[in-house]
Amino acid sequence: MTKRILLIISGGIAAYKSLELVRLLRKRGIAVRAVLTESAEKFVTPLSLGVLTEDHVYGDMFDLKEEREIGHIQLSRQADLVVVAPATANMLAKMAGGIADNLATTLLLATDKPVLAVPAMNIRMWHHAATQRNIAQLKADGIHVMEPDSGEMACGEFGKGRLPEPQAIAAEVARLLALPLPADPLAGQPDFETADTPLAGRHVLVTAGPTHEPIDPVRYIANRSSGKQGFAIAAAAARAGARVTLVAGPVHLPTPTGVNRVDVETAREMLGAVEAALPADAAIMVAAVADWRTADAADQKLKKDGSGKPAPLPLVENPDILATLGKHAKRPALLVGFAAETQKVAEHAQAKLARKGADWIVANDVSGDVMGGDSNSVHIVSRDGVESWENLPKDAVATRLIEKVAHVLSARPD
Ligand code: CTP
């Protein structure tokens, strides 16, 4: 049966991307009925939406006191999923507060269907305590909330708050409607010869990137991890049909299609996000987590005191996320760690495997320019021995690793 979504478009510069979203959804055979808020009509016209949806477009001019208009409440019940994209800060606030002061918000309050909100706003509005409180409330209410992308914004600022690409939203809609994902057209050759989606129905958790450990409000401890390998693995898992949670440290990379991204800064935030994402069938910990953080991050910028001596910087050890999962009550069936080594690669990886309670350690030789580079020489170390792969592009390492994950999980019951 045809799946139907009700697409609520609220006002913001990103509203124009809803046209491309509608096109992609229709291409996947999903019927779309659109509702525009008054301010959204300044960015997209009902006419263009009507042409693309091949349906009536509902505006904001209804008087809900009229009985005939109460019927419009049914709009949100006839859909399989309600999608709010873009969801402005104002729209999210109204949703979190249960305010119903126009057709769009009335439909959201009246619906009995799952709701996906896709926020888009200025970086400062996104990070504002009020917005973050509203997001937490919406999640607690069971609303699916996509993470905004990072990048350059229409307002000229750079940071988090951009509407995710229409392909990523369409993939998330398909996932929530339990439709299979098509192979990523950008990925070139199909990855899997036997089945397109060997990880369908599985949850794969991936960590990626560095962590930043604050010293004071303007300084932090970091490392050179680019996040590329972890992002490639998350993308490959999504292409293989898995539900993917990608917990990412601070990196400048777009969210791969079909991946749920949770951005964090510190090791402790990463651990919290990883534990919140459990249970998972497989966890692949690719992040270069900082081993140490400052014992006490200063509230104010540290100043030189004129003595010529640097301020003392006592460090304490961070929690080990991989080792925590290794002995967790909800330990994933397959637990994979990465190890960056410069010497005795396989030997050190074997020790790490045992110490952290992992099933495999993907050991890479970082004596070259692996960090930030595009290829990787890896050895897969398990209790059964060592499998060494030739130097491969990071995308190919990701695809091969996910094939191996799929192979192992297919031998286990759901
Ligand atoms: N890791 C983690 N939490 C940490 C440190 C590391 O989850 N606090 C994970 C990494 O994501 C990776 C693996 O552990 O999967 C190995 O990390 P690595 O830094 O190579 O190992 P260490 O335990 O720090 O050992 P060493 O620095 O002695 O090589």
Tab-separated table of C-alpha atoms and ligand atoms in Angstrom:
chain	number	residue	atom	x	y	z
A	1	MET	CA	0.000	0.000	0.000
A	2	THR	CA	1.168	3.504	-0.749
A	3	LYS	CA	2.760	5.174	2.251
A	4	ARG	CA	1.597	8.710	2.961
A	5	ILE	CA	3.272	11.535	4.747
A	6	LEU	CA	1.970	14.876	5.867
A	7	LEU	CA	4.745	17.410	5.294
A	8	ILE	CA	4.528	20.541	7.430
A	9	ILE	CA	6.784	23.300	6.157
A	10	SER	CA	7.531	26.141	8.545
A	11	GLY	CA	9.066	29.444	7.541
A	12	GLY	CA	12.790	29.760	7.131
A	13	ILE	CA	15.213	30.177	4.267
A	14	ALA	CA	15.676	26.392	4.153
A	15	ALA	CA	11.996	25.968	3.216
A	16	TYR	CA	13.004	26.028	-0.445
A	17	LYS	CA	14.692	22.644	0.053
A	18	SER	CA	11.274	21.120	0.775
A	19	LEU	CA	10.585	21.112	-2.969
A	20	GLU	CA	13.538	18.791	-3.583
A	21	LEU	CA	12.460	16.692	-0.590
A	22	VAL	CA	8.985	16.265	-2.076
A	23	ARG	CA	10.493	15.250	-5.413
A	24	LEU	CA	12.707	12.610	-3.758
A	25	LEU	CA	9.847	11.222	-1.661
A	26	ARG	CA	7.537	10.991	-4.668
A	27	LYS	CA	10.306	9.191	-6.561
A	28	ARG	CA	10.251	6.564	-3.823
A	29	GLY	CA	6.513	6.137	-4.275
A	30	ILE	CA	5.573	8.020	-1.091
A	31	ALA	CA	2.454	10.208	-1.306
A	32	VAL	CA	2.996	13.688	0.140
A	33	ARG	CA	0.401	16.158	1.340
A	34	ALA	CA	1.830	19.547	2.257
A	35	VAL	CA	0.839	22.138	4.840
A	36	LEU	CA	2.514	25.547	4.742
A	37	THR	CA	2.647	27.971	7.640
A	38	GLU	CA	2.020	31.607	6.843
A	39	SER	CA	5.699	32.499	6.962
A	40	ALA	CA	6.679	29.440	4.859
A	41	GLU	CA	4.533	30.848	2.044
A	42	LYS	CA	7.075	33.656	1.771
A	43	PHE	CA	9.718	31.099	0.746
A	44	VAL	CA	7.798	28.502	-1.304
A	45	THR	CA	4.569	28.923	-3.184
A	46	PRO	CA	1.541	26.657	-2.778
A	47	LEU	CA	1.505	26.442	-6.562
A	48	SER	CA	4.930	24.786	-6.918
A	49	LEU	CA	4.194	22.456	-4.017
A	50	GLY	CA	0.826	21.568	-5.507
A	51	VAL	CA	2.446	20.671	-8.814
A	52	LEU	CA	5.058	18.445	-7.131
A	53	THR	CA	2.707	16.758	-4.643
A	54	GLU	CA	-0.156	16.486	-7.163
A	55	ASP	CA	-2.431	17.280	-4.243
A	56	HIS	CA	-4.155	20.204	-2.594
A	57	VAL	CA	-1.752	22.315	-0.510
A	58	TYR	CA	-3.089	23.468	2.820
A	59	GLY	CA	-2.289	26.955	3.999
A	60	ASP	CA	-2.782	28.773	7.220
A	61	MET	CA	-5.904	30.705	6.425
A	62	PHE	CA	-8.358	28.283	7.999
A	63	ASP	CA	-10.705	29.351	10.690
A	64	LEU	CA	-10.715	26.306	12.921
A	65	LYS	CA	-13.899	27.429	14.623
A	66	GLU	CA	-15.825	26.534	11.523
A	67	GLU	CA	-16.974	22.982	11.718
A	68	ARG	CA	-16.099	22.261	8.128
A	69	GLU	CA	-12.481	23.105	8.901
A	70	ILE	CA	-12.315	20.811	11.939
A	71	GLY	CA	-12.271	18.096	9.285
A	72	HIS	CA	-8.782	19.219	8.427
A	73	ILE	CA	-7.596	17.769	11.707
A	74	GLN	CA	-8.150	14.469	10.004
A	75	LEU	CA	-5.273	15.408	7.686
A	76	SER	CA	-2.754	14.389	10.310
A	77	ARG	CA	-4.476	11.078	10.939
A	78	GLN	CA	-4.624	9.984	7.328
A	79	ALA	CA	-0.821	10.017	7.077
A	80	ASP	CA	1.546	7.232	8.150
A	81	LEU	CA	4.069	9.817	9.328
A	82	VAL	CA	4.038	13.564	9.952
A	83	VAL	CA	7.240	15.339	8.914
A	84	VAL	CA	8.061	18.913	9.950
A	85	ALA	CA	10.805	20.156	7.625
A	86	PRO	CA	12.177	22.669	8.089
A	87	ALA	CA	11.192	22.977	11.746
A	88	THR	CA	12.085	26.495	12.868
A	89	ALA	CA	13.019	27.339	16.456
A	90	ASN	CA	9.584	28.909	16.810
A	91	MET	CA	7.844	25.802	15.481
A	92	LEU	CA	9.839	23.518	17.817
A	93	ALA	CA	8.962	25.756	20.767
A	94	LYS	CA	5.271	25.577	19.917
A	95	MET	CA	5.450	21.803	19.478
A	96	ALA	CA	7.243	21.363	22.803
A	97	GLY	CA	4.728	23.626	24.541
A	98	GLY	CA	1.665	22.029	22.957
A	99	ILE	CA	0.591	25.321	21.395
A	100	ALA	CA	-1.995	25.097	18.614
A	101	ASP	CA	-2.450	28.533	17.090
A	102	ASN	CA	-2.566	27.727	13.386
A	103	LEU	CA	-3.408	24.804	11.144
A	104	ALA	CA	0.115	23.279	11.230
A	105	THR	CA	0.443	23.311	15.021
A	106	THR	CA	-3.161	22.170	15.479
A	107	LEU	CA	-2.494	19.168	13.254
A	108	LEU	CA	0.640	18.348	15.253
A	109	LEU	CA	-1.295	18.411	18.499
A	110	ALA	CA	-4.150	16.376	17.080
A	111	THR	CA	-2.128	13.654	15.399
A	112	ASP	CA	-1.873	10.078	16.588
A	113	LYS	CA	0.906	9.270	14.123
A	114	PRO	CA	4.702	9.302	14.536
A	115	VAL	CA	6.277	12.702	13.975
A	116	LEU	CA	9.711	13.535	12.553
A	117	ALA	CA	11.020	17.064	13.139
A	118	VAL	CA	13.923	18.323	11.022
A	119	PRO	CA	15.268	21.504	12.629
A	120	ALA	CA	16.909	24.340	10.690
A	121	MET	CA	17.944	27.640	12.159
A	122	ASN	CA	20.818	29.986	12.896
A	123	ILE	CA	23.639	28.416	14.943
A	124	ARG	CA	23.010	30.607	17.978
A	125	MET	CA	19.313	29.860	17.956
A	126	TRP	CA	20.158	26.144	17.774
A	127	HIS	CA	22.550	26.292	20.719
A	128	HIS	CA	20.239	28.510	22.795
A	129	ALA	CA	19.237	26.847	26.055
A	130	ALA	CA	15.548	27.303	25.208
A	131	THR	CA	15.877	25.427	21.895
A	132	GLN	CA	17.937	22.640	23.465
A	133	ARG	CA	15.337	22.339	26.236
A	134	ASN	CA	12.572	22.122	23.626
A	135	ILE	CA	14.477	19.463	21.664
A	136	ALA	CA	14.978	17.390	24.837
A	137	GLN	CA	11.252	17.743	25.612
A	138	LEU	CA	10.239	16.697	22.095
A	139	LYS	CA	12.506	13.641	22.252
A	140	ALA	CA	11.066	12.745	25.664
A	141	ASP	CA	7.599	13.040	24.075
A	142	GLY	CA	8.626	10.448	21.485
A	143	ILE	CA	9.132	12.823	18.557
A	144	HIS	CA	11.938	11.809	16.191
A	145	VAL	CA	14.328	14.739	15.845
A	146	MET	CA	17.028	14.794	13.158
A	147	GLU	CA	20.292	16.531	13.993
A	148	PRO	CA	20.913	19.644	11.890
A	149	ASP	CA	23.973	19.683	9.641
A	150	SER	CA	27.022	21.822	10.220
A	151	GLY	CA	28.322	24.186	7.589
A	152	GLU	CA	27.991	27.635	6.140
A	153	MET	CA	24.601	29.196	6.732
A	154	ALA	CA	22.442	31.519	4.687
A	155	CYS	CA	23.100	34.212	7.301
A	156	GLY	CA	26.874	33.972	6.642
A	157	GLU	CA	27.740	32.291	9.938
A	158	PHE	CA	29.358	28.878	10.096
A	159	GLY	CA	28.232	26.086	12.381
A	160	LYS	CA	25.431	23.764	13.287
A	161	GLY	CA	21.847	24.492	12.329
A	162	ARG	CA	21.592	23.830	8.594
A	163	LEU	CA	18.732	21.728	7.320
A	164	PRO	CA	20.126	18.268	6.488
A	165	GLU	CA	20.284	17.536	2.754
A	166	PRO	CA	16.945	16.439	1.238
A	167	GLN	CA	18.472	13.002	0.459
A	168	ALA	CA	19.237	12.483	4.152
A	169	ILE	CA	15.718	13.557	5.179
A	170	ALA	CA	14.167	11.288	2.523
A	171	ALA	CA	16.288	8.392	3.791
A	172	GLU	CA	15.173	9.032	7.377
A	173	VAL	CA	11.523	9.166	6.254
A	174	ALA	CA	11.977	5.867	4.396
A	175	ARG	CA	13.554	4.349	7.485
A	176	LEU	CA	10.704	5.461	9.740
A	177	LEU	CA	8.209	4.123	7.205
A	178	ALA	CA	10.256	0.887	7.188
A	179	LEU	CA	10.946	1.149	3.468
A	180	PRO	CA	14.220	-0.324	2.163
A	181	LEU	CA	16.925	2.180	1.279
A	182	PRO	CA	18.118	2.244	-2.302
A	183	ALA	CA	21.878	1.966	-2.834
A	184	ASP	CA	23.639	5.324	-2.638
A	185	PRO	CA	23.996	6.479	-6.271
A	186	LEU	CA	27.182	8.351	-5.327
A	187	ALA	CA	28.786	5.168	-4.090
A	188	GLY	CA	29.393	3.782	-7.589
A	189	GLN	CA	29.341	0.020	-7.710
A	190	PRO	CA	26.881	-1.881	-5.535
A	191	ASP	CA	28.638	-2.998	-2.375
A	192	PHE	CA	27.023	-6.356	-1.898
A	193	GLU	CA	26.712	-9.060	-4.479
A	194	THR	CA	24.458	-11.408	-2.568
A	195	ALA	CA	21.925	-9.067	-0.989
A	196	ASP	CA	21.372	-5.330	-1.171
A	197	THR	CA	20.565	-4.884	2.485
A	198	PRO	CA	22.273	-7.578	4.547
A	199	LEU	CA	22.012	-5.410	7.673
A	200	ALA	CA	18.273	-4.652	7.362
A	201	GLY	CA	16.682	-4.679	10.809
A	202	ARG	CA	20.058	-4.270	12.564
A	203	HIS	CA	21.231	-1.325	14.611
A	204	VAL	CA	24.858	-0.325	14.095
A	205	LEU	CA	26.478	2.202	16.412
A	206	VAL	CA	29.598	4.052	15.223
A	207	THR	CA	31.800	6.637	16.958
A	208	ALA	CA	33.986	8.935	14.866
A	209	GLY	CA	36.274	11.936	14.977
A	210	PRO	CA	38.293	13.406	17.818
A	211	THR	CA	37.005	14.687	21.140
A	212	HIS	CA	37.692	18.186	22.424
A	213	GLU	CA	38.486	18.496	26.104
A	214	PRO	CA	38.119	22.088	27.323
A	215	ILE	CA	40.946	23.828	29.181
A	216	ASP	CA	39.080	27.122	29.507
A	217	PRO	CA	36.342	28.802	27.442
A	218	VAL	CA	38.693	29.374	24.477
A	219	ARG	CA	41.195	26.480	24.585
A	220	TYR	CA	40.911	22.740	24.344
A	221	ILE	CA	42.928	19.526	24.001
A	222	ALA	CA	42.341	17.794	20.669
A	223	ASN	CA	43.954	15.460	18.140
A	224	ARG	CA	44.236	15.264	14.356
A	225	SER	CA	41.456	12.735	13.697
A	226	SER	CA	39.377	13.866	10.678
A	227	GLY	CA	36.453	11.487	11.255
A	228	LYS	CA	36.626	10.295	7.617
A	229	GLN	CA	37.025	6.583	8.393
A	230	GLY	CA	34.195	6.510	10.936
A	231	PHE	CA	31.863	8.483	8.646
A	232	ALA	CA	32.670	6.106	5.756
A	233	ILE	CA	31.815	3.128	7.979
A	234	ALA	CA	28.521	4.711	9.076
A	235	ALA	CA	27.664	5.403	5.407
A	236	ALA	CA	28.488	1.819	4.384
A	237	ALA	CA	26.349	0.408	7.221
A	238	ALA	CA	23.395	2.584	6.140
A	239	ARG	CA	23.798	1.442	2.528
A	240	ALA	CA	23.701	-2.121	3.818
A	241	GLY	CA	20.261	-1.367	5.287
A	242	ALA	CA	21.179	-0.924	8.964
A	243	ARG	CA	19.723	1.677	11.262
A	244	VAL	CA	22.871	3.639	12.043
A	245	THR	CA	23.662	5.900	14.984
A	246	LEU	CA	26.818	7.909	14.402
A	247	VAL	CA	28.189	9.623	17.513
A	248	ALA	CA	30.558	12.231	16.121
A	249	GLY	CA	33.137	14.427	17.783
A	250	PRO	CA	33.813	17.893	16.310
A	251	VAL	CA	34.486	17.370	12.577
A	252	HIS	CA	33.670	19.200	9.360
A	253	LEU	CA	31.944	16.406	7.468
A	254	PRO	CA	28.431	16.143	6.044
A	255	THR	CA	26.111	13.545	7.576
A	256	PRO	CA	26.024	10.422	5.367
A	257	THR	CA	22.697	9.545	3.799
A	258	GLY	CA	20.383	7.576	6.064
A	259	VAL	CA	22.506	8.014	9.187
A	260	ASN	CA	21.321	9.378	12.550
A	261	ARG	CA	24.065	11.662	13.753
A	262	VAL	CA	24.576	12.765	17.336
A	263	ASP	CA	27.236	15.464	17.741
A	264	VAL	CA	29.298	15.588	20.919
A	265	GLU	CA	32.428	17.383	22.044
A	266	THR	CA	34.005	15.621	24.991
A	267	ALA	CA	34.764	11.979	25.801
A	268	ARG	CA	32.238	12.026	28.604
A	269	GLU	CA	29.518	13.345	26.269
A	270	MET	CA	30.492	10.652	23.755
A	271	LEU	CA	30.117	7.939	26.384
A	272	GLY	CA	26.699	9.320	27.374
A	273	ALA	CA	25.500	9.380	23.747
A	274	VAL	CA	26.830	5.854	23.106
A	275	GLU	CA	25.086	4.423	26.170
A	276	ALA	CA	21.858	6.264	25.267
A	277	ALA	CA	21.946	4.651	21.800
A	278	LEU	CA	22.073	1.075	23.139
A	279	PRO	CA	20.989	-1.607	22.434
A	280	ALA	CA	22.895	-2.152	19.199
A	281	ASP	CA	23.740	-5.296	17.246
A	282	ALA	CA	27.216	-4.028	16.421
A	283	ALA	CA	29.279	-1.136	17.748
A	284	ILE	CA	32.301	0.122	15.847
A	285	MET	CA	34.356	2.546	17.895
A	286	VAL	CA	36.431	4.522	15.435
A	287	ALA	CA	36.689	7.768	17.409
A	288	ALA	CA	40.087	8.989	18.540
A	289	VAL	CA	38.894	9.676	22.064
A	290	ALA	CA	41.202	11.904	24.090
A	291	ASP	CA	42.774	9.737	26.775
A	292	TRP	CA	42.976	12.642	29.215
A	293	ARG	CA	41.000	15.755	30.059
A	294	THR	CA	41.870	18.659	32.309
A	295	ALA	CA	41.063	17.946	35.943
A	296	ASP	CA	39.047	21.166	36.108
A	297	ALA	CA	38.151	23.252	33.049
A	298	ALA	CA	38.428	26.932	34.027
A	299	ASP	CA	35.264	29.082	33.775
A	300	GLN	CA	37.297	32.107	32.693
A	301	LYS	CA	40.127	32.378	30.197
A	302	LEU	CA	43.455	31.514	31.854
A	303	LYS	CA	45.747	34.581	31.930
A	304	LYS	CA	49.529	34.831	32.033
A	305	ASP	CA	50.533	35.877	35.537
A	306	GLY	CA	53.732	37.666	34.512
A	307	SER	CA	56.035	35.162	36.223
A	308	GLY	CA	56.990	33.523	32.910
A	309	LYS	CA	55.778	30.166	34.256
A	310	PRO	CA	52.885	28.441	32.491
A	311	ALA	CA	49.708	27.746	34.465
A	312	PRO	CA	49.692	24.171	35.805
A	313	LEU	CA	47.460	21.897	33.747
A	314	PRO	CA	46.629	18.782	35.765
A	315	LEU	CA	45.032	16.013	33.686
A	316	VAL	CA	42.790	13.104	34.633
A	317	GLU	CA	42.009	10.004	32.591
A	318	ASN	CA	38.838	9.923	30.508
A	319	PRO	CA	36.437	6.984	30.644
A	320	ASP	CA	37.269	4.324	28.047
A	321	ILE	CA	34.127	4.018	25.925
A	322	LEU	CA	35.140	0.797	24.173
A	323	ALA	CA	36.121	-0.901	27.442
A	324	THR	CA	32.880	0.295	29.069
A	325	LEU	CA	30.877	-1.367	26.284
A	326	GLY	CA	33.050	-4.483	26.584
A	327	LYS	CA	31.607	-5.192	30.007
A	328	HIS	CA	28.242	-3.459	29.619
A	329	ALA	CA	24.976	-5.227	30.500
A	330	LYS	CA	23.797	-4.255	26.992
A	331	ARG	CA	27.063	-5.208	25.259
A	332	PRO	CA	26.499	-5.319	21.482
A	333	ALA	CA	26.812	-8.809	19.979
A	334	LEU	CA	29.769	-7.578	17.926
A	335	LEU	CA	32.140	-5.018	19.412
A	336	VAL	CA	34.857	-3.551	17.212
A	337	GLY	CA	37.602	-1.168	18.284
A	338	PHE	CA	40.203	0.698	16.288
A	339	ALA	CA	43.806	1.090	17.308
A	340	ALA	CA	46.286	3.589	16.075
A	341	GLU	CA	49.764	2.128	16.351
A	342	THR	CA	53.152	3.185	15.110
A	343	GLN	CA	55.017	-0.066	15.895
A	344	LYS	CA	54.389	-3.775	16.638
A	345	VAL	CA	50.896	-3.138	15.261
A	346	ALA	CA	49.383	-6.647	15.549
A	347	GLU	CA	50.988	-7.398	18.901
A	348	HIS	CA	49.706	-4.230	20.562
A	349	ALA	CA	46.275	-4.760	19.017
A	350	GLN	CA	46.028	-8.283	20.502
A	351	ALA	CA	46.716	-6.843	23.938
A	352	LYS	CA	44.127	-4.098	23.404
A	353	LEU	CA	41.541	-6.679	22.309
A	354	ALA	CA	41.838	-8.527	25.588
A	355	ARG	CA	42.111	-5.403	27.737
A	356	LYS	CA	39.004	-3.754	26.297
A	357	GLY	CA	36.831	-6.872	25.857
A	358	ALA	CA	36.346	-6.285	22.107
A	359	ASP	CA	35.729	-8.932	19.421
A	360	TRP	CA	37.932	-7.300	16.801
A	361	ILE	CA	40.502	-4.555	16.803
A	362	VAL	CA	41.062	-2.863	13.474
A	363	ALA	CA	44.675	-1.860	13.835
A	364	ASN	CA	46.006	0.809	11.555
A	365	ASP	CA	49.526	1.844	11.091
A	366	VAL	CA	49.579	5.595	11.719
A	367	SER	CA	53.268	6.011	11.052
A	368	GLY	CA	52.243	7.519	7.624
A	369	ASP	CA	49.625	10.240	6.997
A	370	VAL	CA	46.555	8.186	7.937
A	371	MET	CA	45.077	10.887	10.139
A	372	GLY	CA	43.342	13.200	7.707
A	373	GLY	CA	44.501	11.140	4.688
A	374	ASP	CA	42.213	9.185	2.381
A	375	SER	CA	43.634	5.669	2.607
A	376	ASN	CA	44.423	3.211	5.331
A	377	SER	CA	46.508	0.055	5.878
A	378	VAL	CA	44.646	-2.115	8.361
A	379	HIS	CA	44.964	-5.448	10.148
A	380	ILE	CA	41.828	-7.047	11.590
A	381	VAL	CA	42.893	-8.647	14.839
A	382	SER	CA	40.555	-11.126	16.516
A	383	ARG	CA	40.926	-14.123	18.823
A	384	ASP	CA	41.203	-16.215	15.634
A	385	GLY	CA	44.290	-14.375	14.411
A	386	VAL	CA	45.247	-11.477	12.183
A	387	GLU	CA	43.860	-10.627	8.738
A	388	SER	CA	45.936	-7.997	6.922
A	389	TRP	CA	44.395	-5.939	4.141
A	390	GLU	CA	46.300	-4.122	1.435
A	391	ASN	CA	46.424	-0.312	1.591
A	392	LEU	CA	42.913	0.763	0.611
A	393	PRO	CA	40.935	4.001	0.333
A	394	LYS	CA	38.988	4.640	3.553
A	395	ASP	CA	35.687	4.061	1.691
A	396	ALA	CA	36.862	0.615	0.607
A	397	VAL	CA	38.016	-0.247	4.148
A	398	ALA	CA	34.530	0.766	5.332
A	399	THR	CA	32.716	-1.331	2.744
A	400	ARG	CA	34.834	-4.405	3.420
A	401	LEU	CA	34.505	-4.049	7.172
A	402	ILE	CA	30.719	-3.735	6.929
A	403	GLU	CA	30.602	-6.835	4.673
A	404	LYS	CA	32.473	-8.678	7.413
A	405	VAL	CA	30.126	-7.332	10.102
A	406	ALA	CA	27.093	-8.397	8.036
A	407	HIS	CA	28.591	-11.850	7.546
A	408	VAL	CA	29.110	-12.374	11.277
A	409	LEU	CA	25.710	-10.976	12.278
A	410	SER	CA	23.904	-13.094	9.671
A	411	ALA	CA	25.097	-16.166	11.558
A	412	ARG	CA	23.383	-14.891	14.708
A	413	PRO	CA	19.637	-14.806	15.404
A	414	ASP	CA	17.906	-11.372	15.457
B	1	CTP	N1	38.705	4.364	22.954
B	1	CTP	C1	37.571	4.653	23.670
B	1	CTP	N2	37.631	5.481	24.755
B	1	CTP	C2	38.818	6.023	25.137
B	1	CTP	C3	39.995	5.724	24.412
B	1	CTP	C4	39.896	4.899	23.321
B	1	CTP	O1	36.500	4.155	23.324
B	1	CTP	N3	38.839	6.819	26.192
B	1	CTP	C5	38.607	3.435	21.837
B	1	CTP	C6	38.859	4.033	20.499
B	1	CTP	O2	37.661	4.495	19.896
B	1	CTP	C7	39.436	2.854	19.746
B	1	CTP	C8	40.154	2.052	20.789
B	1	CTP	O3	39.580	2.459	22.022
B	1	CTP	O4	38.425	2.029	19.228
B	1	CTP	C9	41.648	2.175	20.845
B	1	CTP	O5	42.088	3.456	21.113
B	1	CTP	P1	43.647	3.830	21.306
B	1	CTP	O6	43.710	5.272	21.614
B	1	CTP	O7	44.452	3.293	20.177
B	1	CTP	O8	44.015	2.924	22.549
B	1	CTP	P2	44.433	3.253	23.990
B	1	CTP	O9	43.630	2.392	24.865
B	1	CTP	O10	44.396	4.706	24.219
B	1	CTP	O11	45.910	2.706	24.050
B	1	CTP	P3	47.309	3.397	23.751
B	1	CTP	O12	47.108	4.895	23.791
B	1	CTP	O13	48.116	2.858	24.820
B	1	CTP	O14	47.706	2.920	22.386
